[in-house]
XYZ file of N, CA and C in Angstrom:
762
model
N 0.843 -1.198 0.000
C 0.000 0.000 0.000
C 0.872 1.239 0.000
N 0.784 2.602 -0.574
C 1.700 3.840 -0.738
C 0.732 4.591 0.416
N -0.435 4.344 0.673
C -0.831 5.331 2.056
C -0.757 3.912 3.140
N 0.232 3.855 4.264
C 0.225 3.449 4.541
C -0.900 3.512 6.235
N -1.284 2.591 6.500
C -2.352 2.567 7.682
C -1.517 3.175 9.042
N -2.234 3.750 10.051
C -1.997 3.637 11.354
C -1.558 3.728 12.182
N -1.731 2.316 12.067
C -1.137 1.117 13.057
C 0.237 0.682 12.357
N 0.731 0.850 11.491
C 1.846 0.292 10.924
C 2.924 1.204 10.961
N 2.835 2.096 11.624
C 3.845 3.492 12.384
C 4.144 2.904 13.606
N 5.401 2.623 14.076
C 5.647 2.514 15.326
C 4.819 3.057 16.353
N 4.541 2.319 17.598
C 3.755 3.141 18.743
C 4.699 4.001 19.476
N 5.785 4.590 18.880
C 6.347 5.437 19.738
C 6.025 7.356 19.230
N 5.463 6.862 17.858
C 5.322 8.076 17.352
C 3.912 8.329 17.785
N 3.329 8.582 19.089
C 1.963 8.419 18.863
C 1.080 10.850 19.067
N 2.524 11.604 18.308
C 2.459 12.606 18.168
C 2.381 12.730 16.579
N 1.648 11.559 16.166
C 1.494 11.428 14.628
C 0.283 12.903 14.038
N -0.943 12.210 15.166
C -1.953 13.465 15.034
C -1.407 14.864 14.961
N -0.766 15.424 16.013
C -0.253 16.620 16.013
C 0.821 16.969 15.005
N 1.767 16.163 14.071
C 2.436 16.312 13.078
C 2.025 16.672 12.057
N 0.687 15.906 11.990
C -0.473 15.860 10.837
C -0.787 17.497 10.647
N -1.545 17.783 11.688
C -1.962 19.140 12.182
C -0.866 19.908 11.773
N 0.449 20.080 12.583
C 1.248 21.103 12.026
C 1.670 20.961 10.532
N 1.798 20.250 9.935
C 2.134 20.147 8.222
C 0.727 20.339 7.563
N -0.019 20.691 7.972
C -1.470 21.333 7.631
C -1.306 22.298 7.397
N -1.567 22.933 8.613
C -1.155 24.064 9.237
C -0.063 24.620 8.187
N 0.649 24.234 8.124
C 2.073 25.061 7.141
C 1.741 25.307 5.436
N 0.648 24.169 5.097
C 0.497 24.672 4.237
C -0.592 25.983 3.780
N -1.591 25.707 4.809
C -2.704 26.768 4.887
C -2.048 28.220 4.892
N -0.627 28.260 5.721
C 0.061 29.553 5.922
C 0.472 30.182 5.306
N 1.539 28.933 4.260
C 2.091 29.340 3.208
C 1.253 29.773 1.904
N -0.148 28.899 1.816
C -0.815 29.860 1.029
C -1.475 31.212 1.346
N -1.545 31.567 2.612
C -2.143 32.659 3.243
C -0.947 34.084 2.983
N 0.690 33.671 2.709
C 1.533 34.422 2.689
C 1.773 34.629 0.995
N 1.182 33.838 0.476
C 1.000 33.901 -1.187
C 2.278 33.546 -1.881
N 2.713 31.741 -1.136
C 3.623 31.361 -1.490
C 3.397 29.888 -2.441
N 1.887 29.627 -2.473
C 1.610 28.544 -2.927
C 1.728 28.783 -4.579
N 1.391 27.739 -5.396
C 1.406 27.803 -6.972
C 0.770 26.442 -7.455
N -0.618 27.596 -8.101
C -1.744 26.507 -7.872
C -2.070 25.234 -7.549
N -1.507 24.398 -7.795
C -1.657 22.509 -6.940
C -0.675 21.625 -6.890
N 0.346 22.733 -6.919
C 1.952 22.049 -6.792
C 2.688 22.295 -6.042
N 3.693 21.955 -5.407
C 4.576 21.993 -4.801
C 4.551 21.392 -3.287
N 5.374 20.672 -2.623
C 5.413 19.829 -1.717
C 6.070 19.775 -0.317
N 5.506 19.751 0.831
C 5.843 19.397 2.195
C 5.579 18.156 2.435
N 6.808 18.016 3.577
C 6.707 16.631 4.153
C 7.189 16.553 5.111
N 6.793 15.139 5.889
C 7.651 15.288 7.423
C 7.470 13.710 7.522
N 8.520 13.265 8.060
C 8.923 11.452 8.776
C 8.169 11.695 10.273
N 8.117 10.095 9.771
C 7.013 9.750 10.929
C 8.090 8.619 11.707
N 8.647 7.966 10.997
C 9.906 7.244 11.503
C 11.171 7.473 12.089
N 11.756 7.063 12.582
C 13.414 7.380 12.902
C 14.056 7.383 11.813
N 13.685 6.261 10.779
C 14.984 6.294 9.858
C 14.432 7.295 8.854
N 13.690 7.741 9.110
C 13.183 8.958 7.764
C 11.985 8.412 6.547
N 12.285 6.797 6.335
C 11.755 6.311 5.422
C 10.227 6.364 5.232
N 9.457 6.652 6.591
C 7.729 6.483 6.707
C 7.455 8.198 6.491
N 7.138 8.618 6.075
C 6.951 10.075 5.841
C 5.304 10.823 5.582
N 5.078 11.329 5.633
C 3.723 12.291 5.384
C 4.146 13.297 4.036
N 3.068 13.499 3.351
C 3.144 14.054 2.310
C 1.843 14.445 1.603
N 1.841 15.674 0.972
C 0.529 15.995 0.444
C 0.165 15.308 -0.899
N -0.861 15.321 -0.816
C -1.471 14.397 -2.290
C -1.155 15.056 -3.269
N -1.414 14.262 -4.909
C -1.111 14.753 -5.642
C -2.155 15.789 -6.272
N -1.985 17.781 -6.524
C -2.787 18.580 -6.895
C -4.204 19.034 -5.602
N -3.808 18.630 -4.830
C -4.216 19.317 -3.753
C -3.923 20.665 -3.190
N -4.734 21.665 -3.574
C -4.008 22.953 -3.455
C -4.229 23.150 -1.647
N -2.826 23.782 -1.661
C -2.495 24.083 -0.057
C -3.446 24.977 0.697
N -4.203 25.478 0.329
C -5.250 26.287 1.403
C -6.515 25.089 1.698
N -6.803 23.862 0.806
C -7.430 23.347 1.312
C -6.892 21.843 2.325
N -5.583 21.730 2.349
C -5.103 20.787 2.725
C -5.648 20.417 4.255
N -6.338 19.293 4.658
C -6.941 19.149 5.717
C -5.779 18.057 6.602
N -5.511 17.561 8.138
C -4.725 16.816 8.344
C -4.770 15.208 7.889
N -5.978 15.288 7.913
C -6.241 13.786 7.640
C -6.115 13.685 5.811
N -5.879 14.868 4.605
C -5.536 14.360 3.650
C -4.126 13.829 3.242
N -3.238 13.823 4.109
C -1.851 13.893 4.098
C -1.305 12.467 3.923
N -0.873 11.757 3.049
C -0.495 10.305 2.488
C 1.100 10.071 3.796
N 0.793 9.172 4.033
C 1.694 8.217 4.946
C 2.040 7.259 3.821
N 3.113 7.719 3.657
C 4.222 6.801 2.529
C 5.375 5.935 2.910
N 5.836 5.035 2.087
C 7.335 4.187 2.581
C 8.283 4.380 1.211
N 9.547 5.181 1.522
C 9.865 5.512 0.182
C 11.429 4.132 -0.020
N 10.562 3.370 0.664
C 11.149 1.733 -0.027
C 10.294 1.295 -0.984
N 9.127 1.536 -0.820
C 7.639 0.977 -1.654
C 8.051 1.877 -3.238
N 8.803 0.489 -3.589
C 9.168 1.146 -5.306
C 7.502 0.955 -6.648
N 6.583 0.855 -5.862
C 5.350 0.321 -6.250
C 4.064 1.544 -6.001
N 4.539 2.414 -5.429
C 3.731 3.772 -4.834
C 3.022 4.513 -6.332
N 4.126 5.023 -7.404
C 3.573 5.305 -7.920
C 2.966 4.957 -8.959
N 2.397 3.524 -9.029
C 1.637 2.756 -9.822
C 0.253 2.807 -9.191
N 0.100 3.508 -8.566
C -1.118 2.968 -7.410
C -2.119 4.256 -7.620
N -3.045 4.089 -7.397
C -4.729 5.427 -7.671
C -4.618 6.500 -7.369
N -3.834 6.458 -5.959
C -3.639 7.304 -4.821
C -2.314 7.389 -4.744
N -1.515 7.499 -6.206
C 0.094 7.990 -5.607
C -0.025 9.495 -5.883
N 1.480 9.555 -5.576
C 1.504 11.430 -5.176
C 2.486 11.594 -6.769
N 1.859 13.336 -6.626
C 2.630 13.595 -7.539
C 4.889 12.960 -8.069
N 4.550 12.721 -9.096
C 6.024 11.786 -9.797
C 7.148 13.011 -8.624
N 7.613 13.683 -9.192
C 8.177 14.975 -8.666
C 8.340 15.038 -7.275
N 7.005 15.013 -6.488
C 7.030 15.018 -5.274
C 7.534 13.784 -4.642
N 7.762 12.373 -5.170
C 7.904 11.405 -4.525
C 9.473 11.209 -5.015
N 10.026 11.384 -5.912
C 11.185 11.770 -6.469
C 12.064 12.604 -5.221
N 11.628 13.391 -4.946
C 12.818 14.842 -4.072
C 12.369 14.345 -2.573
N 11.229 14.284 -2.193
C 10.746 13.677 -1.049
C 11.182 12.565 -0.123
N 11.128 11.714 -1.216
C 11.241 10.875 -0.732
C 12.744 9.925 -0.908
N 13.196 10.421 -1.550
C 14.787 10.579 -1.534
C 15.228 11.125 -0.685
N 15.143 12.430 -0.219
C 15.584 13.273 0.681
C 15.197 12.614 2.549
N 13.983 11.778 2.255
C 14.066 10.836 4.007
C 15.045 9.940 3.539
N 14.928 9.213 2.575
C 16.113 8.067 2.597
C 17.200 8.576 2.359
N 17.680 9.440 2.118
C 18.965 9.619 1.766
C 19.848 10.383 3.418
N 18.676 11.393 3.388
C 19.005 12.368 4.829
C 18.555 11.506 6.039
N 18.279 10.870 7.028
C 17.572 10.731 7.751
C 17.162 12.096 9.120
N 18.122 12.978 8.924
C 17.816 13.984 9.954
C 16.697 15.336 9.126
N 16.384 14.570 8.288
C 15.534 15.626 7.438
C 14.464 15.375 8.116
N 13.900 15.879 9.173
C 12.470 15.229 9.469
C 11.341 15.947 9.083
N 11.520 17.544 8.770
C 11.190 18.074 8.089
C 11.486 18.876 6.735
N 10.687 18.882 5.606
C 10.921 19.177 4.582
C 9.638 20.198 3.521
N 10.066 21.162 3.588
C 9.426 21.940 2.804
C 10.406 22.794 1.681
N 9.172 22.547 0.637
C 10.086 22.981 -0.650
C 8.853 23.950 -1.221
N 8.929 24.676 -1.674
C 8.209 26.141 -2.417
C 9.140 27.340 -3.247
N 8.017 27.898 -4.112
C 8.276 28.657 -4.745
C 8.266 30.518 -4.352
N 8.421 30.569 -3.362
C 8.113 31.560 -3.118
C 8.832 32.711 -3.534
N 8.227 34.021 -4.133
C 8.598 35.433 -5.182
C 10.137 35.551 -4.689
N 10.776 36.183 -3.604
C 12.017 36.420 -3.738
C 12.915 35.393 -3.311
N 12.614 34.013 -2.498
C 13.761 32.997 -2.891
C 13.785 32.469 -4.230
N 12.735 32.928 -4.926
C 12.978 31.853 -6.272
C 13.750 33.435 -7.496
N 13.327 34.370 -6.759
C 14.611 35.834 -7.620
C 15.864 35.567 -7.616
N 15.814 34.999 -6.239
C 17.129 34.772 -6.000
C 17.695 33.544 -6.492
N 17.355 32.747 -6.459
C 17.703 31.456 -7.132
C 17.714 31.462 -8.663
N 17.266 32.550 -9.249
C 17.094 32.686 -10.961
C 18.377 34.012 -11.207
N 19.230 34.090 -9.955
C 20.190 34.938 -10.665
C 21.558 34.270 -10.582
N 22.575 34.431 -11.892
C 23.337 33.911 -11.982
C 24.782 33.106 -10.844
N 24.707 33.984 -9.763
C 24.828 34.050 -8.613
C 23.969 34.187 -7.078
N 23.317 33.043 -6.834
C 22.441 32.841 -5.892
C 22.780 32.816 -4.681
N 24.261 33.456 -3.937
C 24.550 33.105 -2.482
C 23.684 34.625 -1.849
N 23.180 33.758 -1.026
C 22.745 34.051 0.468
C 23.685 34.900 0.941
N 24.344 36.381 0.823
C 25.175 37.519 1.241
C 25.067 37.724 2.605
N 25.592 37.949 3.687
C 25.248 38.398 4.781
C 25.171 39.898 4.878
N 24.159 40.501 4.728
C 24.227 41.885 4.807
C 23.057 42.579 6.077
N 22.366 41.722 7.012
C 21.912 41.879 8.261
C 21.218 41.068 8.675
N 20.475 40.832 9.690
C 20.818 40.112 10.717
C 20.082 38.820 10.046
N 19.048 39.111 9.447
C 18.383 37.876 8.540
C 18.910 37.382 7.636
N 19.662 38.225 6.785
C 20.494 37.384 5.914
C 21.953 35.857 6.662
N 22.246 37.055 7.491
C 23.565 36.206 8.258
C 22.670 35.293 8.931
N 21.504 35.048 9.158
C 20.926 33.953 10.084
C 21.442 32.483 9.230
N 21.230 32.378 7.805
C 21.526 31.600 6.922
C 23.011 31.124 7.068
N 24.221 31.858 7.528
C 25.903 32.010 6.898
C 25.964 30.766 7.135
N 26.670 29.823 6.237
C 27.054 28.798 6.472
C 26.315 27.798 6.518
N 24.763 27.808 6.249
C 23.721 26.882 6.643
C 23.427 26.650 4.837
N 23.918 27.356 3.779
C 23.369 27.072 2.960
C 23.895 26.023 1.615
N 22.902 24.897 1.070
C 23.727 24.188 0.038
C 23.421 25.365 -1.391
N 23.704 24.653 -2.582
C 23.443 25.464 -3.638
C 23.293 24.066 -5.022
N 22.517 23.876 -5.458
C 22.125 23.247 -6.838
C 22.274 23.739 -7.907
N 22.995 23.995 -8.723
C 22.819 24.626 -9.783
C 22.433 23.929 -11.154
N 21.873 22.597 -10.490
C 21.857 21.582 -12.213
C 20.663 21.635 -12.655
N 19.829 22.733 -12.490
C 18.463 22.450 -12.753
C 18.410 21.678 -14.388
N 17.930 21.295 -14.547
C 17.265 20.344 -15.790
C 15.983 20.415 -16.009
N 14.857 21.354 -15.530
C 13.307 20.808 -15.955
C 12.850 19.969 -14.308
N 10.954 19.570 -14.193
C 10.872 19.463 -13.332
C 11.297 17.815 -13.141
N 11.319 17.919 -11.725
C 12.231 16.581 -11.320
C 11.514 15.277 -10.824
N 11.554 14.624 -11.915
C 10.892 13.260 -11.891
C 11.832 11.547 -12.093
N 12.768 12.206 -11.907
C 14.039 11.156 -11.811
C 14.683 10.455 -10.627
N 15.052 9.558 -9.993
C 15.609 9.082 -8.737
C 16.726 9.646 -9.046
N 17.569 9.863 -10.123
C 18.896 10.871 -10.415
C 18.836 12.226 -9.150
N 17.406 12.961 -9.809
C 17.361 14.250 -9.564
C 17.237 14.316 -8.204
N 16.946 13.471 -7.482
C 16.623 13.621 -5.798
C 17.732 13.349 -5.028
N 18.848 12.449 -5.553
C 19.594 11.469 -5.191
C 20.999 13.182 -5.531
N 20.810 13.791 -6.412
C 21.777 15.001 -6.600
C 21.661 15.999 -5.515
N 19.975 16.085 -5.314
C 19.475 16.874 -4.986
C 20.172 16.807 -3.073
N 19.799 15.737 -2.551
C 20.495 14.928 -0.996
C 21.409 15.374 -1.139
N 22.581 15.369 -2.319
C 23.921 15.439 -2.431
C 24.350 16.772 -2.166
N 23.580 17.670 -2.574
C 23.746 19.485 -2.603
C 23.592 19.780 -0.934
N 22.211 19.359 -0.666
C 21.984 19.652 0.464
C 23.282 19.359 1.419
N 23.482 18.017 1.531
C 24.837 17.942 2.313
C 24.137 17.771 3.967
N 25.146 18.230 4.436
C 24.622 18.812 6.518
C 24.461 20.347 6.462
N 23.622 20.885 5.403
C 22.837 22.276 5.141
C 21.631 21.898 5.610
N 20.921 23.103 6.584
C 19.665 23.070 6.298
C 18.934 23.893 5.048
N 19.175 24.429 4.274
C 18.521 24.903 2.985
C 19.367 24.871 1.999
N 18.494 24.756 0.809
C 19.300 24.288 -0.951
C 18.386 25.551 -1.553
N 19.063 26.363 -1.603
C 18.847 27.288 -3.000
C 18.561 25.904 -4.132
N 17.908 25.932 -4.835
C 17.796 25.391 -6.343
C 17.718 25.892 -7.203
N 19.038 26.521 -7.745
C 18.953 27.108 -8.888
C 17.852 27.539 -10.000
N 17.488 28.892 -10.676
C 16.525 28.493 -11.310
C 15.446 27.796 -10.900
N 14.954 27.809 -9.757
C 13.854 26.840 -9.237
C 13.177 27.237 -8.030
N 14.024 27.213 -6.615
C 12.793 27.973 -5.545
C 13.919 27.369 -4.457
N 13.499 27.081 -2.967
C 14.303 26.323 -2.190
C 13.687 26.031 -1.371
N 14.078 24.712 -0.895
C 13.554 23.832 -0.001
C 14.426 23.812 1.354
N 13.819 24.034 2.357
C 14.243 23.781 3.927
C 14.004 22.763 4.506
N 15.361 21.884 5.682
C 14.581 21.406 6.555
C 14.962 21.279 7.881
N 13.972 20.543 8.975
C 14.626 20.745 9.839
C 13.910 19.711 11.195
N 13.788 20.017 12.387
C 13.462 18.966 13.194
C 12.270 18.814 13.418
N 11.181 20.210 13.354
C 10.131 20.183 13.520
C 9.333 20.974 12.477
N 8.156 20.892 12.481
C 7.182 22.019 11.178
C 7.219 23.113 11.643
N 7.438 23.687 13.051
C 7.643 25.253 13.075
C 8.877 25.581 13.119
N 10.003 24.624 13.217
C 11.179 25.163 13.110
C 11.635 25.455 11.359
N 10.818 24.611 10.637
C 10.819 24.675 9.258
C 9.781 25.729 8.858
N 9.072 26.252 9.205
C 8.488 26.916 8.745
C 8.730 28.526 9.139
N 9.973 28.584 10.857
C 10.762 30.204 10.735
C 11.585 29.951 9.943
N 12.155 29.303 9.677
C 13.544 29.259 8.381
C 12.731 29.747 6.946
N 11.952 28.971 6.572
C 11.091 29.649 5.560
C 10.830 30.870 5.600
N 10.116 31.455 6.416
C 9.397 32.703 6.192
C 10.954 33.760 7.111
N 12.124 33.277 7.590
C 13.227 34.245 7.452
C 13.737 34.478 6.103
N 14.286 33.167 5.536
C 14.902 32.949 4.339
C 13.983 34.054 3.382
N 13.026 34.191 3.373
C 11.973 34.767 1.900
C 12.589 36.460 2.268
N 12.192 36.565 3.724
C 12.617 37.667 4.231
C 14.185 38.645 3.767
N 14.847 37.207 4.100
C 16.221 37.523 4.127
C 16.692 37.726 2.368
N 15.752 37.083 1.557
C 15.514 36.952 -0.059
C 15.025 38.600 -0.259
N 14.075 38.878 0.194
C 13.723 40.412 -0.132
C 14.454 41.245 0.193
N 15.196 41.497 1.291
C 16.205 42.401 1.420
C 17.282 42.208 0.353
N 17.892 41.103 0.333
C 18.920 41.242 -0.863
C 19.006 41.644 -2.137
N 17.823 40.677 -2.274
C 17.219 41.353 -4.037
C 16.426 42.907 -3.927
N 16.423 43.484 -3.319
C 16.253 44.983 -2.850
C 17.204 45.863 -2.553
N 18.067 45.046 -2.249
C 19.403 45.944 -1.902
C 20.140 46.208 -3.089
N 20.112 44.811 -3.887
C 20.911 44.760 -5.293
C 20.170 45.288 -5.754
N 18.887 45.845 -6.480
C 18.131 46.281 -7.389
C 18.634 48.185 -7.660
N 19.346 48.384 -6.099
C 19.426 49.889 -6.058
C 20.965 50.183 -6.747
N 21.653 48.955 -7.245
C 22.768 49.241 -7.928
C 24.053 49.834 -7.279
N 23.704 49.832 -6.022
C 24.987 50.650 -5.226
C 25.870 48.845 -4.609
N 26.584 49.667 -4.261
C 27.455 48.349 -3.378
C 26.791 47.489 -2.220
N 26.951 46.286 -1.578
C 26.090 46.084 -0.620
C 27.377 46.331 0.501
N 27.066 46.443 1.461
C 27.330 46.440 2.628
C 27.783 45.168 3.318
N 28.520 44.532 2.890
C 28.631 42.701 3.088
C 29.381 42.721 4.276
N 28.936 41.725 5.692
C 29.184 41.710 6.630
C 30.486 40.900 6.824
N 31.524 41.176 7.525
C 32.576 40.189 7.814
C 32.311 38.898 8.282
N 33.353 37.908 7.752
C 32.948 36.615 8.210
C 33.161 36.547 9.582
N 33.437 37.127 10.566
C 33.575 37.137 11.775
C 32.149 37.505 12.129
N 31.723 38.491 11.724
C 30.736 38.922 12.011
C 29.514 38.187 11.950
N 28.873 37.424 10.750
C 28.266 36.753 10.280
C 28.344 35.678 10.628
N 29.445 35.040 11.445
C 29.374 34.034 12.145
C 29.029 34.215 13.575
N 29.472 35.131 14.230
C 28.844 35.847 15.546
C 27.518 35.583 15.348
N 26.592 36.407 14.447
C 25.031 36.478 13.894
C 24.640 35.165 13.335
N 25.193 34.439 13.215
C 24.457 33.455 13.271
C 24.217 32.438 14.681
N 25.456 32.563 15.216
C 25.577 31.985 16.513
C 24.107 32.223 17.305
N 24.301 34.031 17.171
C 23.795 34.591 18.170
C 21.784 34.038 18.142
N 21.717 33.768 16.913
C 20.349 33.469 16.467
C 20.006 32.106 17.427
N 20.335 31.292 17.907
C 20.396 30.075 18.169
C 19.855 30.487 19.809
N 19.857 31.372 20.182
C 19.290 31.738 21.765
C 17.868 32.131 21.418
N 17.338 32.412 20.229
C 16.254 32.497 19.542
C 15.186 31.703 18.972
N 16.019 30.544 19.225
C 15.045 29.043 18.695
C 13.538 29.276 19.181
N 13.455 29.382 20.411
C 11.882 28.997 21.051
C 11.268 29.941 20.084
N 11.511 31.520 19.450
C 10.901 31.955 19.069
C 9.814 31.471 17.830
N 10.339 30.229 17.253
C 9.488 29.133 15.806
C 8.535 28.752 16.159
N 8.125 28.013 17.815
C 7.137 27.792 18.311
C 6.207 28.668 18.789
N 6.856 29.623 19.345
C 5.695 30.941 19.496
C 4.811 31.367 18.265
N 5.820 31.895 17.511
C 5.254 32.131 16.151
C 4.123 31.102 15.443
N 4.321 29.917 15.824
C 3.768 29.352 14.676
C 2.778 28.487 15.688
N 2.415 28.891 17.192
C 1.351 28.884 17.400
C 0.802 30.006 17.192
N 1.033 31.091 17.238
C -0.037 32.350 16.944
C -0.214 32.002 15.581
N 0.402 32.065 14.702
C 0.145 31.422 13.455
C -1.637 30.271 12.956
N -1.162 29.335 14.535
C -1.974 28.332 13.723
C -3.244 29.036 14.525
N -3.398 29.948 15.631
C -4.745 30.325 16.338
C -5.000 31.010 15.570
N -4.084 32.003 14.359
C -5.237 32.737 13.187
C -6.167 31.946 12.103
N -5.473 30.583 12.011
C -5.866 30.133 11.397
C -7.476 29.556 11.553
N -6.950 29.254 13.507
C -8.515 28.659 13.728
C -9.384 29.766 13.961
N -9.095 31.175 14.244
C -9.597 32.002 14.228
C -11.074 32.138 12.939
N -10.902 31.872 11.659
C -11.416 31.858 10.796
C -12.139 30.881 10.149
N -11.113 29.502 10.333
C -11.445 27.759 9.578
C -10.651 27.163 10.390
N -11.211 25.943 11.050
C -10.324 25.122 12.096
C -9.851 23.786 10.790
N -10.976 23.893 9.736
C -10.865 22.377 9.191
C -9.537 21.482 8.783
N -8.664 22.700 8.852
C -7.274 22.105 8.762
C -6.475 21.019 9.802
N -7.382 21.172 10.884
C -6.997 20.491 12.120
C -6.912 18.929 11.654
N -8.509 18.450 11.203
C -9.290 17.316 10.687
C -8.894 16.674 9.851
């Protein structure tokens, strides 16, 4: 079976429900921040230790309606998934699901298109500059892809893709958008919405044609350090986050 049942998740994960919920949740947000593109593009999160049992959105399910209970429980050993009624998009099971087997500390994974990481990723030179405090949050955290080829439906392309990433938590993808990950859905989801952040300042800074202001590597390593006394702030956020959400429509919970 490619949705797998249950009961066939270890009983140690029994914070399956609430995983469900937050990778809901992330996508409802991300379309609320006007990062979605119409019934594509893919989050995921392991339900396993070794990465291999994973959650994932169906195939063409647009993210504002994504409910918890539509979310496919996959085994990306099951070389038989996408023969099946109910497999997920080629693409999505390709990068996805490569990226649990290949990474196992990927436990979370979100990949999108969003306006200024994907500016940034479409210019000939895509590094992540440290030029304040959001940009330097990134220094050193970032891989870089530059092989884009078209969209990625190859065990090649996922298997390159693991390879870029490295022990980065984010891959610029060239020409393409970038994917984060990390231990939990709100810790993946402040890296996201810094990174876009940290994407608009740059491509704003460069647009004005003057010099940037590029921070020393001393410095930028300080600033990133310093970010790390800041962690709890992902969970704050992204419960106020999910109470706007129920504020309006809870059905994402379900």
């Amino acid at each position: 079976m490619s949705a797998l049942a249950l009961d066939q998740v270890s009983p140690q994960h029994n914070g399956l429900t609430a995983l469900r919920q937050d990778l809901a949740a992330a996508f409802r947000l991300c379309h609320r921040m006007g990062w979605s593109e119409s019934v594509g593009n893919h989050f995921s999160a392991a339900v396993s230790d070794d990465g291999r049992q994973f959650l994932l959105n169906p195939k063409w399910l647009h993210f504002g309606a994504i409910r918890a209970s539509d979310l496919l429980l996959l085994d990306s050993d099951d070389t038989a998934t996408l023969s099946r009624p109910d497999a997920p998009d080629a693409s999505a099971w390709t990068v996805h699901g490569t990226l649990h087997r290949k990474l196992p500390r990927a436990r979370v994974v979100l990949h999108c298109h969003s306006p200024y990481a994907t500016a940034l990723a479409c210019l000939k030179d895509p590094t992540m500059v440290p030029i304040d405090n959001n940009t330097a949050r990134f220094y050193g955290r970032i891989g870089y892809d530059l092989g884009f080829g078209g969209i990625a439906d190859a065990e090649e392309e996922g298997e390159r893709l693991a390879e870029s990433l490295g022990d980065k938590d984010v891959l610029v993808m060239g020409n393409h958008g970038v994917t984060l990950i990390a231990d939990t859905v709100a810790a993946a989801y402040e890296d996201l919405y810094f990174f876009e952040k940290a994407a608009q300042t740059l491509i704003l800074a460069r647009s004005t044609g003057e010099p940037l202001a590029v921070l020393s590597d001393a410095v930028a390593q300080n600033t990133v350090e310093g970010w790390a006394a800041y962690a709890g702030m992902a969970d704050r956020h992204f419960d106020f986050l999910k109470s706007e959400l129920d504020a309006s429509d809870t059905s994402w919970r379900t």
